[in-house]
Amino acid sequence: YPASCHCGNIAYTVTLYPSLSTYRVNVCTCSFCTKSGYMLVYPRRADVLFHLPSPESVLGLREYRFGNGVFRHLSCGRCASSIGFDPRGRWEGNDCLGLNARMFKDIEMDKLKYQYFDGKNLL
C-alpha cells in the first residue's frame, strides 16, 4: 500500500498481511490515539519501506514521547500528520510498527473492519 503524510514529505510503502480487505484496523480510545486520529495497522518493520524526503525538504520524521517515554510517536516535520508509532522497547520481541491507516492512499475507511481497544481505561 502506498502511503504518505498530507504534504507528501514522508512517503512510504507498506506490505500488510492479511490485506486490508480482511485486516482488523485497531481503534484505541486513549487520549493520544484519539487526538492523533490513529487507526492502526501493525506491519512488520521489514514490510515498511520509507522513501527519502524530497531534495527540497529538510524536514523528515519528527518524534514525540510522553508518559513513560517508551513509545516513539512519529509525525511529519512539515505538515505534522500523525504517521504512527514505534513500540520497540515496549513489547518483548517486537518487530512491528503501528502505522496510521489514514495515511494509506486511495482506501475507503468506511469499508474497513475495525477492532476497538479501551486504552482510555486500560493504559
Backbone as a ProteinNet text record, in pm:
[ID]
protein_1_A
[PRIMARY]
YPASCHCGNIAYTVTLYPSLSTYRVNVCTCSFCTKSGYMLVYPRRADVLFHLPSPESVLGLREYRFGNGVFRHLSCGRCASSIGFDPRGRWEGNDCLGLNARMFKDIEMDKLKYQYFDGKNLL
[TERTIARY]
84.5	0	89.2	74.8	147.2	84.2	167.4	118.5	204.9	148	226.1	152.8	228.2	167.1	84.9	21.1	-64.4	12.2	131	206.3	293	306.1	386.1	534	573.8	713.3	761.1	677.3	709.6	626.2	693.8	626	682.6	597.2	640.7	546	590.3	511.8	501.8	381.7	356.4	302.6	362.6	306.7	239.8	114.9	36.1	-23.9	-6.5	-64.3	-155.6	-280.2	-351.2	-374.9	-433.6	-460.1	-564.8	-575.3	-671.7	-815.9	-845	-982.8	-1027.5	-932.6	-968.1	-902.4	-809.3	-737.3	-833.1	-812	-889.3	-805.1	-842.8	-772.3	-802.7	-699.6	-714.2	-751.5	-858.5	-901.3	-893.2	-799.3	-776.1	-842.1	-894.3	-964.2	-875.7	-745.4	-658.5	-651.6	-609	-609	-521.8	-405.7	-316.6	-371.9	-416.5	-471.3	-593.9	-678.2	-798.9	-764.7	-675.5	-640.5	-558.5	-482.3	-400	-476.5	-594.9	-671.5	-615.8	-542.3	-485.3	-592.8	-574.6	-645.5	-533	-490.3	-360.9	-363.1	-261.2	-226.6	-84.1	-45.6	82.9	165.2	224.2	309.6	446	511	648.6	737.7	842.9	936.7	989.8	1021.2	1077.3	978.6	850.2	747.1	708.9	789.7	767.4	891.5	873.4	984.9	960.6	1039.5	1030.4	1114	1058	1128.8	1188	1304.4	1370.6	1286	1288.2	1215.9	1269.1	1187.4	1227.6	1348.9	1433	1555.7	1531.6	1416.5	1390.1	1344.7	1322.6	1275.6	1390.6	1396.4	1494.8	1425.9	1295.9	1219.3	1174.5	1215.4	1175.9	1077.9	1089.5	1004.2	1041.7	943.5	965.3	915	970.4	938.1	880.3	781.1	722.2	704.4	745.3	727.1	655.6	573.1	505.4	492.1	439.4	422	556	567	692	797.7	764.3	861.2	902.3	834.5	875.4	834.7	711.5	665.6	718.5	773.7	815.3	700.3	625.2	518.2	580.6	546.7	611.9	514.6	562.3	481.8	571.9	510.6	586.8	636.5	761.9	820.1	768.9	701.2	648.2	499.5	415.7	269.7	212.7	293.5	256.9	155.6	135.9	47.1	97.8	5.9	40.5	60.1	185.1	220.8	194.9	234.1	216.9	311.7	344.3	435.3	523.9	635	731.5	727.4	672.7	659.7	784.4	894.7	1017.1	1055.4	1088.9	1124.4	1007.4	887.8	768.4	721.2	721.1	675.9	794.8	815.5	927.1	924.1	1038.7	1049.2	970	935.3	853.1	928.5	864.8	924	826.1	740.4	640.6	642.8	570.3	541.7	390	342.1	199.4	179	119.6	105	-41.3	-62.4	-195.3	-249.8	-351.5	-410.1	-467.8	-494.2	-545.5	-445.6	-318.3	-215.6	-206.7	-272.7	-267.7	-346.3	-294.4	-358.5	-474.4	-579.4	-693.5	-759	-774.7	-851.2	-981.6	-1081.8	-1211.9	-1227.2	-1211.4	-1212.2	-1343.9	-1453.5	-1582.3	-1600	-1510.5	-1519.3	-1424.1	-1344.7	-1251.2	-1322	-1259.7	-1309	-1227.1	-1291.2	-1224.8	-1235.5	-1135.6	-1142	-1110.9	-1176.1	-1163	-1088.4	-1001.6	-923.1	-950.8	-988.2	-1022.5	-897.8	-813.5	-690.4	-715.7	-826.9	-860.7	-866.2	-921.9	-937.6	-832.3	-759.7	-664.5	-518.1	-487.2	-345.8	-312.4
-117.7	0	124.2	212.8	339.3	428.3	504.7	591.3	716.6	821.7	944.1	1034.1	1130.4	1233.8	1326.1	1425.9	1516.8	1591.1	1641.4	1721.8	1637.6	1508.2	1421	1416.8	1489.5	1492.9	1355.2	1283.9	1149.8	1051.3	973.7	874.5	737.4	637.3	502	401.8	278.3	168.9	61.4	5.2	-94.8	-222.5	-334.7	-464.9	-515.6	-554	-588.7	-728.5	-809.3	-944.2	-953.5	-989.3	-1006.4	-872	-870.9	-746	-664.3	-537.7	-450.1	-497	-574.9	-620.5	-714.7	-781.2	-870.6	-830.7	-736.4	-692.1	-620.6	-636.1	-561.5	-442.3	-322.7	-199.4	-166.7	-133.2	-105.9	40.3	60.3	194.3	197.2	275.2	285.6	412.8	406.5	521.1	606.2	576.8	657.9	800.5	893.7	1034.9	1061.9	998.3	1027.3	973.1	848.3	789.7	866.9	906.9	981.2	1116	1190.7	1324.4	1320.7	1211.1	1198.5	1139	1085	1022.4	888.2	823.5	693.1	589	517	393.8	301.7	214.2	148.2	9.7	-11.7	-144	-170.3	-297.3	-333.3	-420.2	-360.2	-437.8	-465.7	-571.4	-597.4	-485.8	-452.7	-347.9	-373.9	-500.2	-536.9	-512.1	-495.9	-474.6	-328	-238.4	-93.9	-32.6	31.1	95.1	245.3	320.1	466	519	612.1	675.5	805.2	838.9	959.4	1082.2	1182	1307.1	1369.7	1448.7	1515	1604.6	1626	1705.2	1846.2	1905.7	2042.2	2045.2	1930.7	1924.7	1894.3	1967.8	1938	1880.9	1865.1	1816	1672.6	1582.7	1443.3	1406.5	1283.8	1237.7	1306.4	1347.4	1402.7	1302.7	1308.6	1213.6	1286.8	1224	1278.1	1163.4	1184.9	1084.9	1151.3	1075.3	1128.7	1016.9	1048.2	947	886.2	753.6	686.8	698.5	759.2	788.2	669.9	557.2	438	445.2	483.3	487.2	609.9	588.2	697.9	724.4	830.5	867.1	949.4	915.7	974.2	1059.9	1177.9	1267.4	1335.8	1397	1470.1	1601.2	1633.1	1757.8	1880.4	1863.1	1976.6	1997.5	1896.8	1916.4	1860.1	1790	1735.1	1620.3	1559	1442.7	1332.4	1265.6	1157	1028	988.1	870.7	742.3	740.2	620.8	620.7	500.6	492.9	369.6	378	268.7	210.6	90.5	31	-43.4	-33.7	-104.7	-66.6	-165.4	-142.1	-161.3	-162.1	-176.3	-321.1	-385.7	-524.4	-612.2	-713.1	-806	-870.7	-867.4	-931.5	-862.3	-735.6	-663.4	-638.5	-667.8	-644.7	-572	-486.9	-419	-268.3	-197.4	-56	-42.2	54.8	86.4	203.1	178.8	284.2	323.6	452.8	508.8	478.3	395.3	356.8	477	586	706.3	764.9	729	780.6	700.5	583.6	500	568.8	561.9	628.7	546.5	616.2	559.3	439.8	447.3	343	404.5	321.4	367	325.1	420.8	392.3	327.8	361.8	306.6	160.2	108.2	-32.1	-122.5	-65	-145	-209.4	-312.5	-378.1	-323.5	-303.5	-242	-328.6	-314.6	-369.3	-253.2	-249.9	-137.4	-179.9	-88.9	-112.7	0.5	-33	66.9	120.5	188.7	244.3	353.8	421	528.4	473.8	356	298.8	194.5	144.8	38	80.9	193	236.2	333.8
0	0	0	-97	-92.2	14.9	84.2	191	197.7	254.3	275.4	373.6	425.2	508.2	418.1	474.4	398	289.2	320.9	224.7	130.7	157.6	72.2	107.3	210.5	252.7	299.4	371.3	418.5	336.5	253.4	170.6	203.3	199.2	230.3	166.8	163.5	109.1	216.3	231.6	335	270.2	306.5	272.2	398.3	387.8	505.2	489.7	592.4	596.7	718.5	705.4	578.3	511.7	394.1	323.4	398.9	364.4	432.5	417.3	316.1	297.9	409.9	477.1	587.9	720.4	717.7	836.8	932.4	1060.8	1160.7	1205.5	1164.1	1198.5	1344.3	1420.9	1564	1588.6	1663.2	1704.6	1856.4	1908.7	2052.8	2105.6	2228.2	2286.1	2377.9	2384.7	2471.5	2417.2	2500.4	2461.8	2340.3	2330.8	2218	2087	2086.4	1963	1915.2	2009.1	1974.8	1913.5	1977	1928.1	1799.9	1779.1	1658.8	1541.1	1567.5	1460.9	1419	1508.7	1476.3	1449.2	1342	1309.8	1264.9	1354.4	1340.3	1277.4	1195.2	1144.8	1193.5	1199.5	1257.8	1163.5	1060.3	970.8	1035.8	989.3	1033	980.6	1054.7	1011.5	872.3	844.2	714.1	600.5	632.6	531.1	513.8	571.1	556.7	493.7	379.7	310	308.1	386.2	385	270.4	193.8	83.5	137	90.8	140.3	109.8	200.9	172.2	43.9	-19	-142.2	-116.9	-219	-200.3	-147.9	-182.7	-135.6	10.2	69	206.8	301.9	409.7	513.8	636.8	629.2	742.8	719.2	805.6	793.7	903.1	951.5	1060.4	1191	1264.7	1398.9	1499.8	1617	1722.9	1842.8	1905.4	2027.8	2124.9	2249.3	2355.2	2471.5	2539	2657.2	2758.8	2875.7	2980.3	3017.8	3005.9	3042.4	2932	2819.4	2713.9	2628.6	2642.8	2569	2421.8	2393.2	2255.1	2182.4	2064.3	1976.2	1879.7	1901.2	1808.6	1697.2	1573.3	1457.1	1377.5	1338	1255.9	1154.3	1054.9	953.7	1012.9	987.6	1036	963.5	852.6	777	805.5	781.8	794.6	924.4	1002.2	1133.3	1127.1	1010.2	1001.7	1093.7	1161.9	1253.5	1174.1	1158.9	1079.3	1158	1285.1	1365.8	1483.5	1533.1	1646.4	1636.5	1706.9	1712.6	1853.3	1869.1	2002.8	2049.7	1975.4	2014.3	2156.6	2234.3	2373.1	2467.9	2415.9	2499.6	2504.4	2388.6	2379.7	2347.9	2427.1	2411.2	2272.6	2203.7	2073	1963.5	1983.4	1887.7	1757.7	1648.3	1517.4	1426.1	1484.9	1402.7	1428.5	1344.6	1363.5	1370.2	1444.8	1445	1349.5	1234.1	1133.5	1116.4	1097.3	1082.8	943.2	936.3	807.5	733	803.2	737.1	637.7	648.7	558.7	428.6	423.7	303.5	192.3	72.5	-40.7	-95.4	-130.5	-202.4	-133.7	-2.4	66	115.5	127.5	174.4	320.2	409.9	553.2	598.3	534.2	575.9	534.2	453.5	412.2	490	579.8	658.9	776.8	830.4	951.8	1069	1183	1297.1	1422.2	1507.4	1642.7	1735.6	1848.7	1940.3	2065.6	2112.1	2232.6	2330.1	2452.2	2553.1	2623	2547.7	2602.1	2705.1	2694.9	2789.3	2932.3	2949.4	3081.8	3117.7	3018.9	3046	3045.3	2982.8	2976.3	3086.3
[MASK]
+++++++++++++++++++++++++++++++++++++++++++++++++++++++++++++++++++++++++++++++++++++++++++++++++++++++++++++++++++++++++++

